[in-house]
XYZ file of C-alpha atoms in Angstrom:
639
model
C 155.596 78.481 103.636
C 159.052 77.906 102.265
C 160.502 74.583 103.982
C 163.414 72.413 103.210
C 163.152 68.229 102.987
C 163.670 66.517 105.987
C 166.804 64.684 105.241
C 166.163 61.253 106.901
C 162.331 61.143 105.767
C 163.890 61.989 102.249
C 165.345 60.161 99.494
C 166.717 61.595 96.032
C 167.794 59.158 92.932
C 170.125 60.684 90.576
C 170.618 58.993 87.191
C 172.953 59.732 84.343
C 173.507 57.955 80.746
C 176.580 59.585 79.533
C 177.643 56.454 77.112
C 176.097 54.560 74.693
C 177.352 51.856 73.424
C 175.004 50.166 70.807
C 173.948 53.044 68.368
C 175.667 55.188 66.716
C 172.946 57.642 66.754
C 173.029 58.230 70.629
C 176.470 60.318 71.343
C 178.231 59.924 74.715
C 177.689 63.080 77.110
C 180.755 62.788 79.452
C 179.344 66.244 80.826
C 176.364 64.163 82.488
C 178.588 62.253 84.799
C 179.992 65.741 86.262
C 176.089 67.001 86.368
C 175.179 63.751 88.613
C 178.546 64.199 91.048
C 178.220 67.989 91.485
C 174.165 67.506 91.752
C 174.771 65.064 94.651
C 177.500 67.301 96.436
C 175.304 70.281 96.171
C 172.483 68.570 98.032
C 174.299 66.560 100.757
C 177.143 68.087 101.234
C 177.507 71.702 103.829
C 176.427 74.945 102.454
C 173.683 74.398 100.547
C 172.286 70.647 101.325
C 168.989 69.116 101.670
C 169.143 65.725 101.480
C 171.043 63.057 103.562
C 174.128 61.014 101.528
C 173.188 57.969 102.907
C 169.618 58.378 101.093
C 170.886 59.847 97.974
C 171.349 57.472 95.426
C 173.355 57.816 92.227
C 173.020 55.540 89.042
C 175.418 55.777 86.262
C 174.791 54.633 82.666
C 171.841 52.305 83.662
C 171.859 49.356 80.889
C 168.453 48.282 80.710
C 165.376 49.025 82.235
C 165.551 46.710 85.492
C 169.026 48.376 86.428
C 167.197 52.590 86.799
C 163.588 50.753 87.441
C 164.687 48.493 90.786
C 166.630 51.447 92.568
C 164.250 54.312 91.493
C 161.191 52.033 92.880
C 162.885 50.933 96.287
C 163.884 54.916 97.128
C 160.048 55.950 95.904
C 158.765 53.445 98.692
C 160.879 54.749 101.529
C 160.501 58.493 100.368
C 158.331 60.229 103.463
C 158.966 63.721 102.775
C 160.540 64.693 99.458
C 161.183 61.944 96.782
C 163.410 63.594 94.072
C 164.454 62.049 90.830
C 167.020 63.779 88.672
C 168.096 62.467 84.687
C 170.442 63.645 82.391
C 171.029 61.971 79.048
C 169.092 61.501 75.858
C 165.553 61.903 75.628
C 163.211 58.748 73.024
C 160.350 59.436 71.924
C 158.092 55.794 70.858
C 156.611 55.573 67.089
C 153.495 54.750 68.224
C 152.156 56.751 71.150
C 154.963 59.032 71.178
C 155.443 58.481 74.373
C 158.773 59.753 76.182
C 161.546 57.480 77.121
C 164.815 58.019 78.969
C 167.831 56.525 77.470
C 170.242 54.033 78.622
C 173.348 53.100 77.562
C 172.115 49.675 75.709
C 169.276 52.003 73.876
C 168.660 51.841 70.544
C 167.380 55.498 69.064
C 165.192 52.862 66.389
C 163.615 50.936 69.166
C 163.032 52.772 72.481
C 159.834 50.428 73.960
C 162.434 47.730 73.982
C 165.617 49.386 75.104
C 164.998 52.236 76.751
C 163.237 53.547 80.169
C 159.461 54.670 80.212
C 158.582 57.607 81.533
C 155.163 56.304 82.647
C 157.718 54.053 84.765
C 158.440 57.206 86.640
C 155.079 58.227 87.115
C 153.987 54.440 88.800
C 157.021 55.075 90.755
C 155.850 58.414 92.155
C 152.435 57.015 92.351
C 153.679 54.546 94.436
C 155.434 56.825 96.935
C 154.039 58.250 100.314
C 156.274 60.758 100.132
C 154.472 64.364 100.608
C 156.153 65.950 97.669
C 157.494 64.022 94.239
C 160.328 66.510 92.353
C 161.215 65.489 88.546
C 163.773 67.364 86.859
C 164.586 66.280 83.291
C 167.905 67.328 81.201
C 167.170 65.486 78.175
C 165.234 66.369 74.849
C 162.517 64.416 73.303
C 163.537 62.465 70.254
C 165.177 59.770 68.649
C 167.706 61.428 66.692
C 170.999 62.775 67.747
C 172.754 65.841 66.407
C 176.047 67.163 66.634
C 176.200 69.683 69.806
C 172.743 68.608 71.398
C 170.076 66.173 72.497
C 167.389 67.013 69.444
C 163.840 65.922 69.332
C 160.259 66.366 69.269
C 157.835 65.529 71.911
C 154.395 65.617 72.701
C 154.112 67.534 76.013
C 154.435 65.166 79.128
C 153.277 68.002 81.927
C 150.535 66.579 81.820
C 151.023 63.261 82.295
C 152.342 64.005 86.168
C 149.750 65.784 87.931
C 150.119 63.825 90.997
C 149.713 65.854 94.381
C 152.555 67.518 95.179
C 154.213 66.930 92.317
C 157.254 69.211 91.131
C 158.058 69.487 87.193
C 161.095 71.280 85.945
C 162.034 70.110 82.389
C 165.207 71.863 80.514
C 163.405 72.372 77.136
C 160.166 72.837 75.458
C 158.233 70.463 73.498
C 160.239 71.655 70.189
C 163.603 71.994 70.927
C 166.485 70.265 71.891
C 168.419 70.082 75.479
C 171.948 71.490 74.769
C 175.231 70.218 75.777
C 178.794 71.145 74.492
C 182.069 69.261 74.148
C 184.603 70.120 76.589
C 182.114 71.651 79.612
C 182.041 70.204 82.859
C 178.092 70.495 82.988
C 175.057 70.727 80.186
C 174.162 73.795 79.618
C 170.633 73.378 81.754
C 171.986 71.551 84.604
C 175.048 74.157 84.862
C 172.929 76.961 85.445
C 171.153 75.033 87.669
C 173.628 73.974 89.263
C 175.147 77.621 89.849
C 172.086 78.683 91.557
C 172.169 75.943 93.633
C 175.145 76.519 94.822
C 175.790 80.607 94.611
C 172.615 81.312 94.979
C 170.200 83.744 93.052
C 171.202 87.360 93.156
C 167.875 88.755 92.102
C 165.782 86.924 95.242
C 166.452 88.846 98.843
C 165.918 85.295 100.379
C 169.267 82.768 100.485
C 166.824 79.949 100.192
C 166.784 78.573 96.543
C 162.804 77.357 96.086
C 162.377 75.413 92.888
C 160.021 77.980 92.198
C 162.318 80.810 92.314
C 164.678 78.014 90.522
C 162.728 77.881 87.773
C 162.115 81.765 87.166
C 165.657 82.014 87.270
C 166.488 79.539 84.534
C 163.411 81.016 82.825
C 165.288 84.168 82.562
C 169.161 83.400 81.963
C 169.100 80.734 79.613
C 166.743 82.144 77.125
C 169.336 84.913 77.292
C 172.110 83.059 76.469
C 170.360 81.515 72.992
C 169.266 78.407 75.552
C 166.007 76.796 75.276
C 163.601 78.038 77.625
C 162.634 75.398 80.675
C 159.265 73.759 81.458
C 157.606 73.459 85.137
C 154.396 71.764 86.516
C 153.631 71.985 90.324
C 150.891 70.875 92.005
C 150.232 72.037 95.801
C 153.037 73.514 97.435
C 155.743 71.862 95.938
C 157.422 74.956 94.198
C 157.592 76.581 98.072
C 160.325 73.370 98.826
C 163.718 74.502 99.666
C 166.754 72.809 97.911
C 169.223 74.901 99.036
C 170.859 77.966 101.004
C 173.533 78.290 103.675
C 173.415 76.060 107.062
C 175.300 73.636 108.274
C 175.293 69.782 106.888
C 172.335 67.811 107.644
C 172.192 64.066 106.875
C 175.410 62.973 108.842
C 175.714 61.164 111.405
C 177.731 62.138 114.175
C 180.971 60.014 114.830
C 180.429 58.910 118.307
C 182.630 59.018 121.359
C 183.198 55.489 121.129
C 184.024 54.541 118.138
C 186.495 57.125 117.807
C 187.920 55.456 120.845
C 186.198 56.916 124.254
C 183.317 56.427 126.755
C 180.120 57.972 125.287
C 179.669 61.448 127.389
C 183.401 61.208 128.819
C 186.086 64.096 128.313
C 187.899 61.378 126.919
C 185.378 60.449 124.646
C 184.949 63.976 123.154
C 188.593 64.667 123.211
C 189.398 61.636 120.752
C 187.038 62.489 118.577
C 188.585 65.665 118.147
C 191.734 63.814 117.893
C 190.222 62.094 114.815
C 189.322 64.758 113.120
C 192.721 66.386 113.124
C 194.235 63.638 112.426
C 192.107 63.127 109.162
C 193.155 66.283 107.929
C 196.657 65.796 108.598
C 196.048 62.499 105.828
C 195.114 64.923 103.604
C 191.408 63.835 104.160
C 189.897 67.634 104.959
C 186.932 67.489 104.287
C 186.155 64.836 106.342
C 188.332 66.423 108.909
C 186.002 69.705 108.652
C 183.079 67.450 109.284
C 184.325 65.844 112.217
C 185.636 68.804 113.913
C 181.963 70.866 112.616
C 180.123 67.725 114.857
C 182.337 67.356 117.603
C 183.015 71.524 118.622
C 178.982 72.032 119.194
C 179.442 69.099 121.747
C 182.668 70.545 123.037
C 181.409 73.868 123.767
C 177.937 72.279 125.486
C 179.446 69.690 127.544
C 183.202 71.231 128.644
C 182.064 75.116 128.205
C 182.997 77.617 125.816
C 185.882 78.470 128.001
C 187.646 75.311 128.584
C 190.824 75.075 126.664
C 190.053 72.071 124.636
C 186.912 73.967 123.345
C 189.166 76.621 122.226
C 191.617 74.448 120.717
C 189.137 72.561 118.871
C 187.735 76.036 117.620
C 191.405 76.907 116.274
C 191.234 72.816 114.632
C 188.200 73.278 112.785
C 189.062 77.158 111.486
C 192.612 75.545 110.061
C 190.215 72.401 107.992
C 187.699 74.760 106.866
C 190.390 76.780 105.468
C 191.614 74.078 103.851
C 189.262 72.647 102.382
C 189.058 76.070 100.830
C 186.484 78.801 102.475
C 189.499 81.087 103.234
C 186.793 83.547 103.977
C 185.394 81.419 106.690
C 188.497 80.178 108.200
C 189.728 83.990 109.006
C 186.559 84.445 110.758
C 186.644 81.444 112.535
C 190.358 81.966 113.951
C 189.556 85.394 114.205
C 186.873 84.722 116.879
C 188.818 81.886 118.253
C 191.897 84.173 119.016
C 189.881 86.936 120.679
C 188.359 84.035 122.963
C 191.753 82.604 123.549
C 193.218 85.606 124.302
C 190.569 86.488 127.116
C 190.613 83.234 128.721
C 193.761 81.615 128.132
C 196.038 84.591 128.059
C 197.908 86.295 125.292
C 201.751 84.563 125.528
C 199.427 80.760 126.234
C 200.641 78.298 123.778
C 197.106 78.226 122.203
C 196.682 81.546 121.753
C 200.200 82.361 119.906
C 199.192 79.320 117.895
C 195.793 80.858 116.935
C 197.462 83.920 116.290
C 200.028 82.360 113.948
C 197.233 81.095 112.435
C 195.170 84.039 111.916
C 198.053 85.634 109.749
C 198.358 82.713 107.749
C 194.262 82.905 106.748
C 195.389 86.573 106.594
C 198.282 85.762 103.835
C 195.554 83.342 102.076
C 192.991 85.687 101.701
C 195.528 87.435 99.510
C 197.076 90.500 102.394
C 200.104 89.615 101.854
C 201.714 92.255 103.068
C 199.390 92.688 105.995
C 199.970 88.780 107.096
C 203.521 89.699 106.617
C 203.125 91.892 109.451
C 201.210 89.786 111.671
C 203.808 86.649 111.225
C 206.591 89.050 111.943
C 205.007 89.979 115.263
C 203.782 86.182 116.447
C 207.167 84.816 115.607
C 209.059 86.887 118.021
C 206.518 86.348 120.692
C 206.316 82.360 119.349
C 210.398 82.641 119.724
C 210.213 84.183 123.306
C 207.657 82.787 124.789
C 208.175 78.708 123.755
C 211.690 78.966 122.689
C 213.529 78.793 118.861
C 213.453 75.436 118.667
C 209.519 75.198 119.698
C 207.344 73.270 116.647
C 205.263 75.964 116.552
C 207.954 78.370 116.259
C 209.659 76.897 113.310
C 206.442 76.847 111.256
C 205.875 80.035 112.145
C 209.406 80.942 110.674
C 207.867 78.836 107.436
C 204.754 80.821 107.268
C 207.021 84.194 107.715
C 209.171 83.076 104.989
C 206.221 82.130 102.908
C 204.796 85.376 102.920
C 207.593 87.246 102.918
C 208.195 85.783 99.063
C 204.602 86.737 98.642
C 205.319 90.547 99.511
C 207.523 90.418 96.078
C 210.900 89.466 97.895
C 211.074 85.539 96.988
C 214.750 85.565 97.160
C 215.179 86.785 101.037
C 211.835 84.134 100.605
C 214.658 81.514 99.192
C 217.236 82.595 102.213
C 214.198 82.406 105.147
C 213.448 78.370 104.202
C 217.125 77.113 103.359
C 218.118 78.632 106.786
C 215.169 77.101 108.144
C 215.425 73.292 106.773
C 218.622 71.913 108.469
C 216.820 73.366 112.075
C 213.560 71.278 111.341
C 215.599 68.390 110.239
C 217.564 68.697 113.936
C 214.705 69.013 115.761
C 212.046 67.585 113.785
C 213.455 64.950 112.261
C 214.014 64.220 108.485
C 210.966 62.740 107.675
C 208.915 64.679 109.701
C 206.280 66.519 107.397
C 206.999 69.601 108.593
C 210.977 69.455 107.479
C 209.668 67.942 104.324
C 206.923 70.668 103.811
C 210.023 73.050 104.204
C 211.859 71.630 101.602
C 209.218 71.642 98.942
C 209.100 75.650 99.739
C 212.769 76.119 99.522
C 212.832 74.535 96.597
C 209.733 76.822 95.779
C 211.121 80.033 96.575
C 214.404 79.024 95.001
C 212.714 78.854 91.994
C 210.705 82.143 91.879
C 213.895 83.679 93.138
C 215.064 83.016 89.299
C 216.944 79.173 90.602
C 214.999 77.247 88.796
C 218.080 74.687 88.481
C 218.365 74.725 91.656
C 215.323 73.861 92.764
C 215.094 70.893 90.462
C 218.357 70.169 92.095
C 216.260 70.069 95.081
C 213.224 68.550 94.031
C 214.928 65.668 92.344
C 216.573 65.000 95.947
C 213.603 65.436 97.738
C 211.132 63.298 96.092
C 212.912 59.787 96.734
C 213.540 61.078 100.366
C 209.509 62.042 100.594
C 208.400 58.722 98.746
C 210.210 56.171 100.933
C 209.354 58.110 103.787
C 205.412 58.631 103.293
C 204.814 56.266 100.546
C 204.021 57.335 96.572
C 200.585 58.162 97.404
C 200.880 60.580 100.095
C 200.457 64.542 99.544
C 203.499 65.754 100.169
C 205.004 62.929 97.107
C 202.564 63.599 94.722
C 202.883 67.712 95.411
C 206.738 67.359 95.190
C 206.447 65.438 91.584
C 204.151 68.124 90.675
C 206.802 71.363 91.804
C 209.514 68.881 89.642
C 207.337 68.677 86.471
C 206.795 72.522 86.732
C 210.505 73.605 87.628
C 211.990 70.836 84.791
C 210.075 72.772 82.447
C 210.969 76.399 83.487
C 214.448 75.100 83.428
C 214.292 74.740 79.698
C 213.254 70.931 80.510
C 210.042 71.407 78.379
C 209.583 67.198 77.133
C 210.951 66.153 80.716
C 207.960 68.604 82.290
C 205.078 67.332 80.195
C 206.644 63.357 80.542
C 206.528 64.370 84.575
C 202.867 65.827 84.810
C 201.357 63.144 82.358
C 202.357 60.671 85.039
C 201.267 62.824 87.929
C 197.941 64.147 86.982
C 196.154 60.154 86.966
C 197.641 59.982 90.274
C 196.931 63.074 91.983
C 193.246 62.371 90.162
C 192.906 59.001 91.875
C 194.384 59.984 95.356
C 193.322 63.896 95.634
C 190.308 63.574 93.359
C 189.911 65.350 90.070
C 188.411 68.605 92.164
C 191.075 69.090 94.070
C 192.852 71.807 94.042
C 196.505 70.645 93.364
C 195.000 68.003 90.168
C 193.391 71.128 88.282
C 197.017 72.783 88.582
C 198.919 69.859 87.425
C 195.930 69.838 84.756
C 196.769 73.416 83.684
C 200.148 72.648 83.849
C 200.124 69.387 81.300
C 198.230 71.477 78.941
C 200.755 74.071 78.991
C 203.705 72.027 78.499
C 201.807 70.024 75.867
C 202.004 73.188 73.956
C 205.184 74.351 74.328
C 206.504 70.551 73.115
C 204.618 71.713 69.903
C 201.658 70.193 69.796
C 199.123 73.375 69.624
C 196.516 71.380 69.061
C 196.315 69.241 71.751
C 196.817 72.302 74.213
C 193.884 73.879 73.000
C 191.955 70.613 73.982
C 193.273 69.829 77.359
C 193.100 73.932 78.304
C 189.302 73.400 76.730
C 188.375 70.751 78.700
C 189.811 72.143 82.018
C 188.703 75.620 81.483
C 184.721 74.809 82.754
C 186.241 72.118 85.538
C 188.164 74.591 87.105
C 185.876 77.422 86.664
C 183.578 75.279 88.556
C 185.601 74.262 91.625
C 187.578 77.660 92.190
C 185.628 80.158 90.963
C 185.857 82.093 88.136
C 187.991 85.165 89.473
C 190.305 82.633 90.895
C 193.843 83.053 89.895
C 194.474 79.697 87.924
C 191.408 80.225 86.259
C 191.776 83.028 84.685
C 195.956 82.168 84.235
C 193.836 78.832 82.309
C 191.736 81.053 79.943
C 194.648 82.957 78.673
C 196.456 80.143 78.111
C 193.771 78.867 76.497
C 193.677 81.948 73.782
C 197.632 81.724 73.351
C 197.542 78.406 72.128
C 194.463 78.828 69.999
C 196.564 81.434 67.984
C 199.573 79.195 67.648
C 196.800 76.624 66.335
C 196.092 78.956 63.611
C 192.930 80.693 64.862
C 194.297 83.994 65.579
C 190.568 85.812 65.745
C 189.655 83.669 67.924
C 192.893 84.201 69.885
C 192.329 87.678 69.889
C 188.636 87.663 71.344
C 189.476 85.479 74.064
C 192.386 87.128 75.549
C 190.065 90.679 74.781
C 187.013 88.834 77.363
C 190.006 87.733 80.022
C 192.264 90.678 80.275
C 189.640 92.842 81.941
C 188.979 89.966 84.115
C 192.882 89.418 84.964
C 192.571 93.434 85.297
C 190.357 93.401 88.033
C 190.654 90.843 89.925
C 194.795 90.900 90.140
C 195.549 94.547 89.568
C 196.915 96.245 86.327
C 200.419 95.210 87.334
C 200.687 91.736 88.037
C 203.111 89.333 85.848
C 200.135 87.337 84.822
C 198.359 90.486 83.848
C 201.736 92.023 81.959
C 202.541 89.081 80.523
C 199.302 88.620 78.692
C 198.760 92.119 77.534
C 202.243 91.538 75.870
C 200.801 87.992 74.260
C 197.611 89.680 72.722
C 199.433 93.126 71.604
C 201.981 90.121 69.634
C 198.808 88.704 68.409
C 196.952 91.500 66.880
C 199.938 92.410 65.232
C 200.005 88.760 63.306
C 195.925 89.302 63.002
C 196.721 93.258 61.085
C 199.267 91.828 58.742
C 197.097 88.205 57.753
C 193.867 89.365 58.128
C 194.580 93.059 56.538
C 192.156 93.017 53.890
C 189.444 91.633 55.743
C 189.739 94.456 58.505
C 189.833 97.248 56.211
C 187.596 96.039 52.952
C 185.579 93.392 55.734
C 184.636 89.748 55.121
C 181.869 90.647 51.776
C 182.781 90.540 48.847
C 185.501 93.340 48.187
C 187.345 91.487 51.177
C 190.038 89.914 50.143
C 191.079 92.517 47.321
C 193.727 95.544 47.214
């Protein structure tokens, strides 16, 4: 019974009102932009993904009724399948009728009829669609009046104003309460959860498909239990038994096609350049559309040349390397682990494909965190890289970079430090200078220099490097904006601590507008601002950047990724050196477990914040002395 939409019979709108700009009385939600972004990537983008992005619209901040009521009427009219409508934002209620209305960011809290959105404008809209099932979900609250720290109101229930067959209901509060949101997270509180399940899945369900039945019973049960308001549903016919998400491959995109990558449509050729344009999109820094290319075009490889033939194989290898990249390392090691076995049967072990899947596979390996096991496997591929396709092969000198690479990793950065300054003058003879490669070497000499205790040094390098890397590729390239980044962070560990925060203020907008603000490399520059913001003695501000961050980059890495928990104790440093030393104290007590598990008992990070919250509770016994031994009543406070 359980089904997903059919993504080019579907259509989804998504709307958000984060800003408000003529009452007082309506606060901005910045979260709700990140709910509508992350809500669209989650269903039209890979694993999960339902609907098609070129039939999923987004509004932002809708002004007046015309500018939600026009797009949210057009989609309900082409809408076969599944017609879904998402808001986030404040929630009106009318003085008359009490009807609900959604607001906009020329509402006024006083006079909703006039400046706000019906809801019964939704319901003529789903009335109005053939589409076989209608899906509302609501993050607002129902009233006029805004407190601090949520959405408040009172509403009369509006379940039943939308039984329409097939209609789906999910609503993030009850007629009482308010919807919640919380300065400094990336999401609401509803549509975060939601969103989580959307995209991790629901542990308690043996099925990966996310229903918006089994949605709802999940929300029903973990925000209640974190003090949250308990959602609403409504679902007439089978709508609860349609799939939003679980794992398969992207539906919705079209296929770039033979031609207008630049061959005949069925050719070799034809096939062959769109592989070419896939690669070549990562190598612009553009992976995820590189992923997607390569994802279409292998299927059609491996139907039309064989799995055997060598550009099959090849094109295996390609699309391992930009999945990895764009950041399932998990995925990519499986992918170039299957792709090597293949290559070595048909191609042979010493082929140039092969010993560049292989080289591969042990960097995925080093990714994944084995260092010392990638270590191993680089070792072994270089000499047979070396022997086979001689020392001055391309593929031989990056496999000399990955060896050096993980050799640092393996805790010996300084024979790290040797490997890539050895290693730069041969890819700048045989490379080139301003090949990437040679200037990808560079940045890790400089890297290595600096973990090797050099951090001089490697803003000696840096500072040489980035003019050379800017003329060369142009300011908005990568490798610049990554080499302004390693300057910033080395300045400051050189005892450069204004210089640092100067650097990364004027690299994060850039890597935000070139990278995006999910990427990677931008949430470490983020971490990195906020951290030098701090130690230039402004406390304050620290704790705000590091509080804003803290949810972002929980969101895109994970939380037992390394710079997210590095984020969270950096976050409960500085909020002692505000003043709040309690609070200090409970946050590094919730991350230190974490840091525990998840990098071992030993690592620097780990150490080093042990030390921080053992110097903490000693400043906490000494000021807060009475209060621990008499407690906070009213004895505290005497001796």
């Amino acid at each position: 019974m359980m089904r997903p939409p059919d993504p080019a019979r579907s259509r989804a709108v998504l709307v958000g009102t984060a800003e408000y700009t003529e009452d007082d009385l309506l606060p901005g939600v910045p979260a709700v932009r990140n709910n509508v972004r992350d809500l669209q990537r989650l269903l039209t983008e890979g694993r999960p993904g339902a609907f098609s992005a070129e039939t999923t619209r987004t509004v932002f901040d809708p002004a007046t009724p015309r500018d939600l009521g026009l797009p949210l009427l057009e989609a309900a009219r082409q809408a076969e399948d599944v017609f879904l409508v998402y808001y986030a934002g404040h929630g009106l209620i009318g003085h008359e009728r009490r009807e609900l209305y959604l607001g906009l960011a020329k509402s006024v809290s006083e006079a909703p009829s006039f400046t706000a959105f019906p809801f019964q404008g939704i319901r003529e809209a789903f009335l109005a669609s053939p589409a076989r099932n209608r899906v509302l979900v609501l993050d607002c609250c129902f009233s006029g009046r805004a407190i601090t720290g949520g959405l408040s109101g009172t509403y009369e229930p509006l379940i039943e104003q939308m039984e329409i067959a097939g209609t789906y209901t999910l609503t993030s509060a009850a007629a009482n309460e308010p919807a919640r949101f919380q300065d400094g997270e990336r999401h609401t509180a509803f549509t975060g959860e939601l969103l989580l399940a959307l995209r991790d899945g629901i542990p308690s369900t043996p099925s990966a498909e996310v229903t918006l039945g089994a949605l709802f019973r999940h929300l029903r049960r973990v925000l209640p239990a974190k003090g949250l308001p308990e959602p609403q549903q409504c679902g007439t016919d089978t709508a609860e038994f349609l799939v939003l998400s679980r794992p398969r491959p992207r539906p919705g995109r079209r296929p770039v096609s033979e031609a207008a990558a630049g061959g005949a449509p069925g050719s070799r050729e034809g096939l062959l350049a769109r592989w070419d344009l896939g690669r070549r999109r990562g190598e612009e820094g553009r992976t995820g559309e590189a992923m997607r290319l390569l994802s279409e075009v292998v299927p059609d490889l491996t139907r039309m040349l064989g799995p055997d033939d060598p550009a099959t194989l090849v094109g295996r290898i390609d699309l391992a390397y930009w999945t990895g990249r764009e950041g399932d390392t998990d995925e990519a090691l499986r992918l170039s682990a299957a792709a090597v076995g293949d290559m070595t049967r048909v191609l042979g072990p010493h082929h140039r494909a092969t010993l560049a899947g292989q080289s591969q596979l042990a960097y995925w390996t080093g990714e994944s965190g084995r260092y010392h096991e990638a270590l191993s496997l680089a070792s072994s591929v270089l000499a047979d890289l070396s022997r086979v396709l001689g020392p001055d092969d391309r593929e031989t000198l990056i496999g000399r970079g990955r060896l050096a690479r993980w050799t640092g990793e393996a805790d010996d950065p300084a024979a790290a430090a040797r490997m890539t300054g050895d290693l730069v003058p041969d890819l700048s003879r045989v490379l080139g200078a301003e090949d990437r490669e040679t200037f990808t070497g560079r940045v890790n000499q400089a890297q290595w220099t600096g973990r090797a205790g050099g951090s001089k040094a490697a803003v000696r390098l840096l500072t040489g490097l980035v003019p050379d890397v800017s003329w060369a590729l142009g300011p908005d390239d990568r490798h610049t904006l990554l080499s302004r980044s390693r300057l910033a962070h080395w300045s400051g560990a050189a005892g450069r601590r204004r210089r640092a925060r100067r650097l990364f203020a004027a690299a994060v907008p850039d890597l935000e507008r070139v990278l995006g603000p999910d990427d990677r490399e931008t949430l470490l520059a983020r971490s990195q601002l906020a951290h030098w913001t701090g130690e230039t003695g402004q406390a304050a501000e620290a704790v705000r950047l590091f509080g804003l961050l803290v949810g972002d980059i929980a969101w895109v890495l994970g939380s037992d990724d390394r710079a997210t928990l590095v984020s969270r104790a950096r976050l409960a440093h500085w909020t002692g050196v505000r003043g709040e030393v309690g609070e200090a104290i409970r946050q590094f007590h919730a991350v230190l477990p974490e840091l525990t598990r998840v990098l071992g008992p030993n690592a620097p990070e780990t150490v080093e914040n042990r030390v921080l919250l053992a110097f903490w509770r000693r400043k906490a016994d000494r000021r807060l002395k009475d209060q621990i031994f008499f407690g906070a009543g009213p004895r505290g406070g005497t001796r």
